[in-house]
PDB file of C-alpha atoms in Angstrom:
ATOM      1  CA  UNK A   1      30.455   6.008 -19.688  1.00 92.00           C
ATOM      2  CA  UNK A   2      32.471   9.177 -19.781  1.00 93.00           C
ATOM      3  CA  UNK A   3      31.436  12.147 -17.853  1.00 93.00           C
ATOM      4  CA  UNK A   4      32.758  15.879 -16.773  1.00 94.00           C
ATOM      5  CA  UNK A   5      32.906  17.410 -13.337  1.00 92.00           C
ATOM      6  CA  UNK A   6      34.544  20.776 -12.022  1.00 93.00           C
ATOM      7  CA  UNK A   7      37.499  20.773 -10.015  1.00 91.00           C
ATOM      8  CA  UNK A   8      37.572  21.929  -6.692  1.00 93.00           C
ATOM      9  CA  UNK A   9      40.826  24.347  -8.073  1.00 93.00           C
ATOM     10  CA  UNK A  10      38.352  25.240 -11.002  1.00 92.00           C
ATOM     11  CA  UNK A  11      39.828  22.941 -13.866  1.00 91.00           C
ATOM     12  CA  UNK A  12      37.111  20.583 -15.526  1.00 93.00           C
ATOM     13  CA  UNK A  13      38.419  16.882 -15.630  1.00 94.00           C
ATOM     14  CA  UNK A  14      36.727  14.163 -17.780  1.00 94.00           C
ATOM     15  CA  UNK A  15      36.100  11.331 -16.179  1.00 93.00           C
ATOM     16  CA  UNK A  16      35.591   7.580 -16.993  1.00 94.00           C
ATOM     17  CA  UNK A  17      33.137   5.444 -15.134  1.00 94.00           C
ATOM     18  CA  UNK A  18      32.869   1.676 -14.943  1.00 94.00           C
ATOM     19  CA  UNK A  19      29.429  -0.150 -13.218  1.00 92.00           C
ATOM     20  CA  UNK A  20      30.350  -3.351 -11.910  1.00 92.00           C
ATOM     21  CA  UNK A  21      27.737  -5.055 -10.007  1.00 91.00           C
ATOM     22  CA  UNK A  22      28.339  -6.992  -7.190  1.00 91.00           C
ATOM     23  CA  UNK A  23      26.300 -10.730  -7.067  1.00 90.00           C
ATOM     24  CA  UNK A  24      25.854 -12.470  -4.050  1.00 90.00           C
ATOM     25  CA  UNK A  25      24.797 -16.050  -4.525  1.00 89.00           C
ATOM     26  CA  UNK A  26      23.837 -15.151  -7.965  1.00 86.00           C
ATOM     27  CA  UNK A  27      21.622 -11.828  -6.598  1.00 89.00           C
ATOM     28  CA  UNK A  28      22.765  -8.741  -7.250  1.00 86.00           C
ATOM     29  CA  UNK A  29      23.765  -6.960  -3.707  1.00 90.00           C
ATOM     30  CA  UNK A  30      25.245  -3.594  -4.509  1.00 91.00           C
ATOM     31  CA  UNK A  31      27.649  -1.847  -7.317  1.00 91.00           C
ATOM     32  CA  UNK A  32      31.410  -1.273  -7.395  1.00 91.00           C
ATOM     33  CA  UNK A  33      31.796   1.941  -9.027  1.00 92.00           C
ATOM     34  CA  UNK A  34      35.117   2.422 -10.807  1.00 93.00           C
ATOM     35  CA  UNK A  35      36.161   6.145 -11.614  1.00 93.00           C
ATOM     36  CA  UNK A  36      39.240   6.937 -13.860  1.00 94.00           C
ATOM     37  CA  UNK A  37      41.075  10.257 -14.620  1.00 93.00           C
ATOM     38  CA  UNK A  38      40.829  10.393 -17.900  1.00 93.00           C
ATOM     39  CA  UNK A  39      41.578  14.587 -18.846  1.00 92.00           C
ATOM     40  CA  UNK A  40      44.907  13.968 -20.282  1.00 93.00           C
ATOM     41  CA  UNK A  41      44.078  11.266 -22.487  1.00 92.00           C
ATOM     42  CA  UNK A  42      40.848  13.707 -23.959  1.00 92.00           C
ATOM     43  CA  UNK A  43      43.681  16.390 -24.414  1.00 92.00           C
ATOM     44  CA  UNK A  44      46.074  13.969 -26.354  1.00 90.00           C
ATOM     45  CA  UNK A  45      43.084  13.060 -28.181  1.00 90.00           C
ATOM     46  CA  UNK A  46      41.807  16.684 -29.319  1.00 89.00           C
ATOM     47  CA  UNK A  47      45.330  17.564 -30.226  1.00 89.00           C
ATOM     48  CA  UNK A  48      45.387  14.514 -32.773  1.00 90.00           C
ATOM     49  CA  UNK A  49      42.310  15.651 -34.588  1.00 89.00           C
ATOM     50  CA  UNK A  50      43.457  19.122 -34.258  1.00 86.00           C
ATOM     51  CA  UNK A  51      46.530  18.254 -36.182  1.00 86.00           C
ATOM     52  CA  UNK A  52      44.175  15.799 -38.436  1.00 92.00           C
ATOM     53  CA  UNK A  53      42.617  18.906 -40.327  1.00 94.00           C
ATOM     54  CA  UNK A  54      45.139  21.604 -39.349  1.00 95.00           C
ATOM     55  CA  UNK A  55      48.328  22.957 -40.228  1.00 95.00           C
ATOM     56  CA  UNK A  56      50.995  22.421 -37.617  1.00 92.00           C
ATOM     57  CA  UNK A  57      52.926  25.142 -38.118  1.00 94.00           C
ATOM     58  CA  UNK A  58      49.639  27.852 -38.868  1.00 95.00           C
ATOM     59  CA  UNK A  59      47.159  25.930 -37.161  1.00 94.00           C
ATOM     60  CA  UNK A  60      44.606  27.079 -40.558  1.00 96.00           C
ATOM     61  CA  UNK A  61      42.951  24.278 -41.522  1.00 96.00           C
ATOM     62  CA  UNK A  62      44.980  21.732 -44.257  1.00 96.00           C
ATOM     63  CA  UNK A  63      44.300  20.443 -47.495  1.00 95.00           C
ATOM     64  CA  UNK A  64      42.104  17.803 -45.846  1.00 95.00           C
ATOM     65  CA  UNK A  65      40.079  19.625 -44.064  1.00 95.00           C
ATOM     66  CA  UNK A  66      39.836  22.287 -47.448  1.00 95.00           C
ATOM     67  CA  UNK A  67      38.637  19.247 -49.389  1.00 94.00           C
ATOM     68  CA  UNK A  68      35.597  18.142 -47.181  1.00 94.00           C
ATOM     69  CA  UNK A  69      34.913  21.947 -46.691  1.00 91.00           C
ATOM     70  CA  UNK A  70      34.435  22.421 -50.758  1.00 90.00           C
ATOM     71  CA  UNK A  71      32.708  19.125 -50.844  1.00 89.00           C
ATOM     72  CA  UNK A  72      30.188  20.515 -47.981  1.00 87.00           C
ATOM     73  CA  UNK A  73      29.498  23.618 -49.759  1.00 85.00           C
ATOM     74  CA  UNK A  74      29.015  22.194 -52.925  1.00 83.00           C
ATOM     75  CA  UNK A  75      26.365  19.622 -51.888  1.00 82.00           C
ATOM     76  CA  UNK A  76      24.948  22.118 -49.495  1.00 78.00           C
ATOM     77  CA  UNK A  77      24.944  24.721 -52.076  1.00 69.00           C
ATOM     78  CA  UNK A  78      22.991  22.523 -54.625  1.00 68.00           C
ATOM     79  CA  UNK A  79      23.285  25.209 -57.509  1.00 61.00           C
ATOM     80  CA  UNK A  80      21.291  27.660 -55.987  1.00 61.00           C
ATOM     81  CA  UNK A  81      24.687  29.432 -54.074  1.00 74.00           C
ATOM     82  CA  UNK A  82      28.141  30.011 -55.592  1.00 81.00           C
ATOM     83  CA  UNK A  83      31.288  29.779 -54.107  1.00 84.00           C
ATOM     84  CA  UNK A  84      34.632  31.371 -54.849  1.00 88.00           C
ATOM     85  CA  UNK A  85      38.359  29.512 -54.408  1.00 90.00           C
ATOM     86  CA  UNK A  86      41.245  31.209 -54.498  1.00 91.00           C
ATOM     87  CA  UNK A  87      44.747  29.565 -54.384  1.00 91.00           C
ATOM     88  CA  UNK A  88      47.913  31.614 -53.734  1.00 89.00           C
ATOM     89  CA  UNK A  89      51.303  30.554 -54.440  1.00 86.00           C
ATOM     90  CA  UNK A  90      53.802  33.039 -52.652  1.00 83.00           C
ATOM     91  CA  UNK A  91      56.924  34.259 -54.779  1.00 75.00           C
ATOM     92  CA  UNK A  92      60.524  34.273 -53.928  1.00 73.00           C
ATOM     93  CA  UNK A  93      59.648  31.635 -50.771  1.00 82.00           C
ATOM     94  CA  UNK A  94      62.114  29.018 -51.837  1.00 82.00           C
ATOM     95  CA  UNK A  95      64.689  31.828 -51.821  1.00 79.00           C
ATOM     96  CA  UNK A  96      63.963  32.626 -48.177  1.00 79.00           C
ATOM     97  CA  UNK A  97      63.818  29.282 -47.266  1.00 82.00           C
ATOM     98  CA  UNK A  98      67.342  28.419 -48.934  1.00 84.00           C
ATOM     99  CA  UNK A  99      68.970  31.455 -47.635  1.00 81.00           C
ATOM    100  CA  UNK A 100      67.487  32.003 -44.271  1.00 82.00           C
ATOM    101  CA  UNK A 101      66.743  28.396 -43.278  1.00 86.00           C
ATOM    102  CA  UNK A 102      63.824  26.646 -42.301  1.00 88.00           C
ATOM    103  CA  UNK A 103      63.069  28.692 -39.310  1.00 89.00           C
ATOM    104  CA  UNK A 104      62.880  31.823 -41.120  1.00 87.00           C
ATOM    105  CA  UNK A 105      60.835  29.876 -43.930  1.00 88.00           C
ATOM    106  CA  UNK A 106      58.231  28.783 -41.119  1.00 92.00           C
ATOM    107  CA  UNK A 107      58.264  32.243 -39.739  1.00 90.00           C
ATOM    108  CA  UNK A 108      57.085  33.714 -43.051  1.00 89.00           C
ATOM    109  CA  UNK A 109      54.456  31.494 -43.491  1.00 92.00           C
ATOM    110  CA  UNK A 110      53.203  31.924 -40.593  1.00 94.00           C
ATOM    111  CA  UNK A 111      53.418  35.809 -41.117  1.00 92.00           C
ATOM    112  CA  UNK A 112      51.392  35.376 -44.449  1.00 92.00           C
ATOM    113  CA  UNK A 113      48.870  33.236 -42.764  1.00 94.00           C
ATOM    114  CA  UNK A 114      48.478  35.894 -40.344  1.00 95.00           C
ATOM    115  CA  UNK A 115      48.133  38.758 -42.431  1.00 94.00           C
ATOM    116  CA  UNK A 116      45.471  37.231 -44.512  1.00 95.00           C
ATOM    117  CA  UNK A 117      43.422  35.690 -41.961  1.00 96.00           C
ATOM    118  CA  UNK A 118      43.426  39.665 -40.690  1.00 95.00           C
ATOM    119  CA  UNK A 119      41.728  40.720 -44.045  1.00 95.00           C
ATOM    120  CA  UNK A 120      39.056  37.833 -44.104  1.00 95.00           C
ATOM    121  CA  UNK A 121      35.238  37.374 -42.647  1.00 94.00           C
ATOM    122  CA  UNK A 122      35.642  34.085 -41.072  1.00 92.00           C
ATOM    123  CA  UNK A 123      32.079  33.446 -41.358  1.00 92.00           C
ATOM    124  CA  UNK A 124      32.198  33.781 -44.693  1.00 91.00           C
ATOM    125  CA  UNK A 125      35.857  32.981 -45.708  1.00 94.00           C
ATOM    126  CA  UNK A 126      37.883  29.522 -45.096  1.00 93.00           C
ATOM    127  CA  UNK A 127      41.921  30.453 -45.473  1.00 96.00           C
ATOM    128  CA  UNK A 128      43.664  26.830 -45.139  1.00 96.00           C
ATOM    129  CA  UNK A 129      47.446  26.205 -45.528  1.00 96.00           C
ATOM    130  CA  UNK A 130      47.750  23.677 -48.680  1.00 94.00           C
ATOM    131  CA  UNK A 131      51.308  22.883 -47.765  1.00 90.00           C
ATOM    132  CA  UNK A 132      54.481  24.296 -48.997  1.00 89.00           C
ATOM    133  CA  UNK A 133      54.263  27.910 -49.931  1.00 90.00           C
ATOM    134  CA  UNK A 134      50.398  27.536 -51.096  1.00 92.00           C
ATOM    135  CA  UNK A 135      47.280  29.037 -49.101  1.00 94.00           C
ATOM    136  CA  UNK A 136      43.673  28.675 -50.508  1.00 94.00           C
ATOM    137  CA  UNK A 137      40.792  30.277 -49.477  1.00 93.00           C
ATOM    138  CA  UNK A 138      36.844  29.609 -49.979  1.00 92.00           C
ATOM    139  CA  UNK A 139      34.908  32.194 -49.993  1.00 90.00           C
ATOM    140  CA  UNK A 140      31.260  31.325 -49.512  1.00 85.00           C
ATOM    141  CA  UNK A 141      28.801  33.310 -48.600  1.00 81.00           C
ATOM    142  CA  UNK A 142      29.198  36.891 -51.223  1.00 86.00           C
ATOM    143  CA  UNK A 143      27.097  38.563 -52.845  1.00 85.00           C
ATOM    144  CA  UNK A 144      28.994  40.054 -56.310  1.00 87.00           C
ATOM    145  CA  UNK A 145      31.599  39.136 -58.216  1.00 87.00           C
ATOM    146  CA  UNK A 146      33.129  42.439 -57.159  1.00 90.00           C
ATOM    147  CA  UNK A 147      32.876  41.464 -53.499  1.00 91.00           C
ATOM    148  CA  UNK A 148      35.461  38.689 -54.582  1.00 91.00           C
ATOM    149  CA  UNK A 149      37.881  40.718 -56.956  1.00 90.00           C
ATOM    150  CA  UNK A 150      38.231  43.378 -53.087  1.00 92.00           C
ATOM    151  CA  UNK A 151      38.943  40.576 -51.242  1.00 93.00           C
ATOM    152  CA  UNK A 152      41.278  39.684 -53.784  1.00 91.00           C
ATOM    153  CA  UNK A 153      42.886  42.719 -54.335  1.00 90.00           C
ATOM    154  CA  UNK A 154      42.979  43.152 -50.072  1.00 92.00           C
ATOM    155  CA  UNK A 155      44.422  39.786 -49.931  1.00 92.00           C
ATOM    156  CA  UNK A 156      47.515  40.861 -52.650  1.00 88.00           C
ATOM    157  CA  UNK A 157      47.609  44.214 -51.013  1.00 89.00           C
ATOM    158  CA  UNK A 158      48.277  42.941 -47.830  1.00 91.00           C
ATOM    159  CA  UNK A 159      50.610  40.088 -48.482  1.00 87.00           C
ATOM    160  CA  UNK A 160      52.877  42.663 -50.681  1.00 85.00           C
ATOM    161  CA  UNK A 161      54.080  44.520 -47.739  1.00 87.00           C
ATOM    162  CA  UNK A 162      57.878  43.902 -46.968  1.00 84.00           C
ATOM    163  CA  UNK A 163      57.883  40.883 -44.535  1.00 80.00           C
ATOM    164  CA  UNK A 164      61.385  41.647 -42.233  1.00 81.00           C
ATOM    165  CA  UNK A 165      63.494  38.639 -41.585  1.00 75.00           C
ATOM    166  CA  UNK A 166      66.774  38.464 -40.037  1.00 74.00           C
ATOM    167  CA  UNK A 167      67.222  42.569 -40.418  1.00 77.00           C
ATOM    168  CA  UNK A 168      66.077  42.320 -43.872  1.00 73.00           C
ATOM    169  CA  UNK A 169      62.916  42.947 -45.540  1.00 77.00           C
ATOM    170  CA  UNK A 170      61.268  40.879 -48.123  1.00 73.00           C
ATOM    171  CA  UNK A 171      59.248  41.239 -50.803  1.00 71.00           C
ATOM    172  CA  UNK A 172      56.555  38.628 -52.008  1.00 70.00           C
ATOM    173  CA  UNK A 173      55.718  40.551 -56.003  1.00 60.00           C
ATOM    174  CA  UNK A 174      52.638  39.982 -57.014  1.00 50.00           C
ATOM    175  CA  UNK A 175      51.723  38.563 -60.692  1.00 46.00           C
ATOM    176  CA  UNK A 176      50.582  40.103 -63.294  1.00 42.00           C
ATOM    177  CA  UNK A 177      47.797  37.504 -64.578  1.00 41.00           C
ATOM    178  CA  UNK A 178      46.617  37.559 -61.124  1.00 46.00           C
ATOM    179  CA  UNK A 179      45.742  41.496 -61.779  1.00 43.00           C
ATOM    180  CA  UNK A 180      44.257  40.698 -64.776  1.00 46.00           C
ATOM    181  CA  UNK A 181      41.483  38.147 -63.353  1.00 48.00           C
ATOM    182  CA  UNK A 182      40.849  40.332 -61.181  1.00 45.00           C
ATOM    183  CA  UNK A 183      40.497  43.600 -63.285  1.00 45.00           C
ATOM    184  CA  UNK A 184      38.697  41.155 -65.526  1.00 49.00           C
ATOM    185  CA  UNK A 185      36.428  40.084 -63.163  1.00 47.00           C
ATOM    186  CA  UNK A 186      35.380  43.872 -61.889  1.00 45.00           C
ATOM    187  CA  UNK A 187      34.524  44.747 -65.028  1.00 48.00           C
ATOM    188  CA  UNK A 188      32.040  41.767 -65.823  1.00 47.00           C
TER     189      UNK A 188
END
């Protein structure tokens, strides 16, 4: 079985423990007890179904993970809830990535991530990285359409703020038709 225990330095360490009995003539006479170290293995272990269901280079939670999450609120929700998704496609990122390089590239994206995860509820809000240049979010728990359109409009707001890279600042426009769904759906 596996087990915990404190540390005298204060660190908790997982342990694995073996029961071996010891026979005698065919009689059980006493128990070898076999205890192994296993806290880096459980690490190595948490870290691979961290990465599983999470971006590596946002940590927000990936397309897999953003699949069984819509899946669990729409059998949980059972038509009597509704659910928002939005999807968000940032402009101009292959032009940072080809002219600053990767590392810049990454560095946006994780700036984006940051700044919308700042303008969420995450109790009522998933944001997950889709991969690429494309974020979604879930929004589950509202309670008007209009509650939807200001988290939309907060989430455009806040990603359209120059992003500086290198010494220079960038700009990620926003759409037009993305302002109309969301004037659109305001008014209704």
């Amino acid at each position: 079985y596996e087990t915990q225990i404190m540390h005298p330095s204060g660190q908790m360490m997982h342990l694995g423990v073996i029961s071996v009995p010891i026979c005698v003539d065919g009689e059980a006479t006493g128990t070898h007890i076999i205890v192994r170290d296993i806290t880096q293995q459980k690490k190595t272990q948490e870290k691979v179904e961290h990465l599983a269901y999470h971006d590596e280079l946002t940590s927000l939670p990936n397309r897999r993970q953003f699949n069984l999450r819509v899946e669990k609120f729409i059998q949980k929700a059972r038509g009597a809830k509704r659910m928002a998704v939005m999807v968000l496609d940032i402009d101009r990122f292959k032009m940072i990535n080809d002219s600053l390089g990767h590392a810049y590239g990454d560095a946006f994206l994780q700036k984006v991530g940051q700044r919308i995860s700042e303008v969420i509820d995450p109790e009522k809000v998933t944001l997950s990285r889709m991969g690429g240049d494309e974020f979604a979010l879930i929004y589950h728990s509202f309670t008007s359409d209009q509650e939807v359109a200001r988290l939309a409009q907060r989430i455009v707001s806040v990603i359209q703020v120059p992003y500086t890279l290198k010494e220079n600042d960038f700009y990620a426009t926003r759409h037009k038709y993305i302002f109309r769904a969301i004037e659109k759906l305001a008014q209704e």
